XYZ file of C-alpha atoms in Angstrom:
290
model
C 130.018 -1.177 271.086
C 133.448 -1.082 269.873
C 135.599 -2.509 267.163
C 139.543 -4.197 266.945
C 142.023 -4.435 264.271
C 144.861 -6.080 265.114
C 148.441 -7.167 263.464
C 151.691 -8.863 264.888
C 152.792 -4.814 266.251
C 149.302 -2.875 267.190
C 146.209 -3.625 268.736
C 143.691 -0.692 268.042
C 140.134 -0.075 269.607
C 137.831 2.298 267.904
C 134.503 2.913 269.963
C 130.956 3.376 268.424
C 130.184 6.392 270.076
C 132.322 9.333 268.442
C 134.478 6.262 266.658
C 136.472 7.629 269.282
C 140.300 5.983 268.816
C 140.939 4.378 272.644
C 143.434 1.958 272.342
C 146.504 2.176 270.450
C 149.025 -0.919 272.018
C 152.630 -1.341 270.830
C 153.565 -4.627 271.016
C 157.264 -3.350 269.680
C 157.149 -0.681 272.539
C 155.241 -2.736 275.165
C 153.287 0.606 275.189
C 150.220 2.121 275.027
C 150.409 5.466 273.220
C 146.575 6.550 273.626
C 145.683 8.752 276.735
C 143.058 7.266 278.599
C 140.645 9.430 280.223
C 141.479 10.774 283.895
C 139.226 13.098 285.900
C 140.814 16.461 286.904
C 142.834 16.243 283.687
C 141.368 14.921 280.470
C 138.266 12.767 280.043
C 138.819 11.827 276.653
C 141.314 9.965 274.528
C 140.972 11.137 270.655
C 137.790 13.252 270.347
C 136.475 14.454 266.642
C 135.307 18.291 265.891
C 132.590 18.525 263.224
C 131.086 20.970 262.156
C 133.149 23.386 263.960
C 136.718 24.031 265.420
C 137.583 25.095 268.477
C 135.432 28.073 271.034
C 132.272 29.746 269.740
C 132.344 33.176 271.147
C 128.836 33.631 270.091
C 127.712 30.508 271.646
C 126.855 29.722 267.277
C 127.374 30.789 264.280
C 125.292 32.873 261.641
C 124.680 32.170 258.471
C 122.954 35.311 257.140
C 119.460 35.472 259.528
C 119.964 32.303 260.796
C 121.094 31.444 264.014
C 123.279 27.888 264.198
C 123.185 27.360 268.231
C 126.471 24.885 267.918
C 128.547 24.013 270.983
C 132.350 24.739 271.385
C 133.594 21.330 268.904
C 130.283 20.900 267.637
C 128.586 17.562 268.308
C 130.102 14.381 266.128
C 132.016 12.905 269.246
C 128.845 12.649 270.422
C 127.043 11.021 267.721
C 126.895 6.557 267.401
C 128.636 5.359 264.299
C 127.490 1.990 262.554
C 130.003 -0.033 261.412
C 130.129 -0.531 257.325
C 132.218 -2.759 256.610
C 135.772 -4.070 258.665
C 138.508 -6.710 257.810
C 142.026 -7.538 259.287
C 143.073 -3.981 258.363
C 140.606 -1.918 257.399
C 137.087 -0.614 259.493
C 135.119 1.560 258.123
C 132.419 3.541 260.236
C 129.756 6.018 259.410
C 127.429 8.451 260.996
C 124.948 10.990 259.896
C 122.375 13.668 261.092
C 119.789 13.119 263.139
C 116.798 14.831 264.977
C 119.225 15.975 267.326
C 121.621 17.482 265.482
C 119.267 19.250 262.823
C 117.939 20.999 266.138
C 121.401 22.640 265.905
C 122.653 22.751 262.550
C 119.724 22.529 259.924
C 121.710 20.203 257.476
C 121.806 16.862 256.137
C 125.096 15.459 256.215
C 126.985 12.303 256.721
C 130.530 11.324 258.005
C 132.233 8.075 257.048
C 135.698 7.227 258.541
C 138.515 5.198 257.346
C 140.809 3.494 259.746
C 143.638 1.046 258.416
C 146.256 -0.811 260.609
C 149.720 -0.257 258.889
C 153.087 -2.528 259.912
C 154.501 1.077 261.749
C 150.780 2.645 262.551
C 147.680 4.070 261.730
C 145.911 5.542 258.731
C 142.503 7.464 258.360
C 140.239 9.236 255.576
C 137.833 11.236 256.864
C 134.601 11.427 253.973
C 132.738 14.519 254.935
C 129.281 14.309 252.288
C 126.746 16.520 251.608
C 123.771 14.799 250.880
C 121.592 17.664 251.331
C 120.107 19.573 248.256
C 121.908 23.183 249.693
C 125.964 23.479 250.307
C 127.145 24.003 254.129
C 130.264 25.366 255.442
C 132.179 23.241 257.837
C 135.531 22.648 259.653
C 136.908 19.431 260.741
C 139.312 18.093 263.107
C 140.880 15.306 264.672
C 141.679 16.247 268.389
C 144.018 13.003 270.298
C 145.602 12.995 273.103
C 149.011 10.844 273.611
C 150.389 9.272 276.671
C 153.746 11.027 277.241
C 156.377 12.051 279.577
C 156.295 15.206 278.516
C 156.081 16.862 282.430
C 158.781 14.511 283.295
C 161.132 15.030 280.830
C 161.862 18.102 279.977
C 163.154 18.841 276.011
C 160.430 16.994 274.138
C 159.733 18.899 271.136
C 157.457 18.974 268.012
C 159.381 19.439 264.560
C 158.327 20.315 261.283
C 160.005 18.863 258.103
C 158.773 22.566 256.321
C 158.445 25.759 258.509
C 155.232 27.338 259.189
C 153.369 29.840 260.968
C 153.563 30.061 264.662
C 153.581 29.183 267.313
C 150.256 31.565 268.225
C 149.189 31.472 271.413
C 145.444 31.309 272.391
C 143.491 33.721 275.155
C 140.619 32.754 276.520
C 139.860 30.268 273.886
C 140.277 32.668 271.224
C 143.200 32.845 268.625
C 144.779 36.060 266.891
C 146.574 35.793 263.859
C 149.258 38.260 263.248
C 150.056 40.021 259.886
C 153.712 39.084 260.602
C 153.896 35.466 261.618
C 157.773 33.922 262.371
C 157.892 30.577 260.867
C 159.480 27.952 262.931
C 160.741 24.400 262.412
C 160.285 23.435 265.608
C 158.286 23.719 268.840
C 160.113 23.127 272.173
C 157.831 22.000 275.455
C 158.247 23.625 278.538
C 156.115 23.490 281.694
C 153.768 26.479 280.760
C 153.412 25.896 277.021
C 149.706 25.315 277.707
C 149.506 27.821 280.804
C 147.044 29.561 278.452
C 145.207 26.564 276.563
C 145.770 25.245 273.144
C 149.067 26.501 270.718
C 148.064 26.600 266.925
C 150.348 26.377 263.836
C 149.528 27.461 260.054
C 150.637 23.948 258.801
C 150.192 24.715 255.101
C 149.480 21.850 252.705
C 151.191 18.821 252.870
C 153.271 19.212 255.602
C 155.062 15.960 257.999
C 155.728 16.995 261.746
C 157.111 14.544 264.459
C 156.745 14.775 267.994
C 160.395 13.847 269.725
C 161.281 12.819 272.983
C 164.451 14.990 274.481
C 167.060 12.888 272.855
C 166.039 13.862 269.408
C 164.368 10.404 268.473
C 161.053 10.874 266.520
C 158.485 9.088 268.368
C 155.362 9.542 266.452
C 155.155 10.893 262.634
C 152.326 12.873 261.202
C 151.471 13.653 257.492
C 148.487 14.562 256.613
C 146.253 17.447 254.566
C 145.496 19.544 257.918
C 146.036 22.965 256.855
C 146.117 23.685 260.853
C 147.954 22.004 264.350
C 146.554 22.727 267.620
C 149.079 21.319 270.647
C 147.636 21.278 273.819
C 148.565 19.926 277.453
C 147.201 20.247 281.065
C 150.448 21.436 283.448
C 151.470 18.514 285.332
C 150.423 15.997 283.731
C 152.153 13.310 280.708
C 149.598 14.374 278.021
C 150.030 15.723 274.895
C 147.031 16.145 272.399
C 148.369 16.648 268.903
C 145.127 18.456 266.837
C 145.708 17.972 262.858
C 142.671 20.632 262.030
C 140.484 22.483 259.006
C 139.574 25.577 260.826
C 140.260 27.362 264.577
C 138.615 28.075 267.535
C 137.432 31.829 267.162
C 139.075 35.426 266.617
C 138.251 37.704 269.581
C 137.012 40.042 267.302
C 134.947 37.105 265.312
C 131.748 38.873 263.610
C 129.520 35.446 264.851
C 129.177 35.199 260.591
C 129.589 31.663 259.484
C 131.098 33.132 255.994
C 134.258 35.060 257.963
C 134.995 32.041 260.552
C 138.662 31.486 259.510
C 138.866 27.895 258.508
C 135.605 27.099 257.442
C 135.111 24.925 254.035
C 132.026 24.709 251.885
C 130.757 21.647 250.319
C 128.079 21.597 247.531
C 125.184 19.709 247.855
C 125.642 16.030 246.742
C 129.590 16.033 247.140
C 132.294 14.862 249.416
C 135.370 15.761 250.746
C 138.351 13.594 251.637
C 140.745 14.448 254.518
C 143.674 12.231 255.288
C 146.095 11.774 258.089
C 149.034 8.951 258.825
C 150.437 8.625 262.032
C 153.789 6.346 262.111
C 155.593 5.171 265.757
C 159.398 4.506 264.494
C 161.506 1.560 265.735
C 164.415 2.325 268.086
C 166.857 2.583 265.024
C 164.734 4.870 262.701
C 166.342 7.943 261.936
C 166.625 11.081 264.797
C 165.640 14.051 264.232
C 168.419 16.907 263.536
């Protein structure tokens, strides 16, 4: 099963299982901006992470006694979502826990997505709810990949409209923070950016980031409430996933705790929260980035 919304510039195609984004066309662009899957490379094209971020170094987490046996991402991309309600610009999708994943994480909890079709691109609200009668702790990320020159071209970069944290490389699928973080404005590819895996950011609140091709044009436009960015790239290839997150993949040093996982949010029983991202593809004349 999938959904389309459609208007005189995009065509987008949301998928049931995961309401996985896999079509983004540009009618403007006579593009397609989505990666599509590729064995060897990436099999995916804009996966979601709930309830965790990132590597699991304990295979789970802990709460207290407990053990949580989650997988690296946890398991919503997994999961079907039913549609709720769509029009010409707006679909709205929803999922919630199952059998399944109460073998794995012990909570009720429900998931209802957002999508609207703008004139220049996409928006989403994520609705993470608690309908259980206990709180849970939770992270929750957006992980897409785009199709981009990026090994063919060298100078694309990633900029920031207000410097943060990073870049911080990951080992192993683990990420250490140091006490004395540079801030940058910008992130320059090169051919072994992601020799390592996955490069993470301490966005802050609030902050806009573009991704721009090597002569300075902004290509696509983020703003969103992420306080984290993941970029991350296979070497060789014209892929670049750009990872708006709430919460990491694991410290090395990571206690297994559920309470000290960096990132995590907790959500009362019987309330939601909202997480919001834009993504905007400029026309040739837009501004460039200095």
């Amino acid at each position: 099963m999938e959904w389309c919304l459609e208007n005189a510039r995009f065509r987008m195609v949301v998928q049931a299982t995961g309401a996985e984004l896999s079509e983004l066309w540009d009618n403007h662009h006579q593009r397609s901006w989505i990666w599509q899957p590729q064995a060897g490379v990436w099999n995916n094209s804009a996966t979601l992470l709930f309830p965790v971020v990132g590597q699991l170094i304990h295979n789970g987490l802990w709460q207290g006694e407990r053990f949580f046996p989650l997988t690296a991402h946890g398991f919503l991309r997994h999961q079907t979502f039913s549609c709720v309600s769509q029009d010409a610009t707006h679909l709205i999708l929803e999922a919630s826990d199952t059998a399944e994943t109460r073998e794995v994480w012990p909570f009720a909890w429900r998931i209802r997505l957002t999508w609207r079709l703008n004139d220049d691109g996409i928006s989403v609200d994520w609705a993470v709810i608690n309908p259980d009668c206990q709180p849970w702790g939770y992270s929750l990320g957006w992980h897409p990949g785009f199709a981009l020159p990026v090994s063919r071209e060298a100078g694309w970069q990633v900029r920031f409209d207000r410097a943060c944290a990073g870049p911080f490389a990951t080992d192993k699928r683990t990420l250490t923070i140091p006490d004395d973080a540079p801030d940058v404005s910008a992130f320059i590819l090169s051919p072994d950016s992601f020799a390592g895996g996955a490069v993470y950011f301490a966005l802050g609140e609030g902050n806009r980031w573009a991704v721009c091709s090597p002569d300075g044009r902004e290509q696509i436009v983020f703003s969103g409430s992420q306080k984290w960015l993941a970029l991350w790239g296979v070497p060789g290839a014209d892929l670049l996933c750009v990872e708006p997150l709430n919460g990491t993949t694991d410290d090395p040093n990571f206690d297994g705790q559920i309470a000290n996982k960096r990132g995590i949010e907790w959500l009362a029983a019987g309330e939601t929260h909202h997480h919001q991202l834009s993504l905007s593809f400029p026309a040739d004349s837009e501004r460039q980035a200095g």
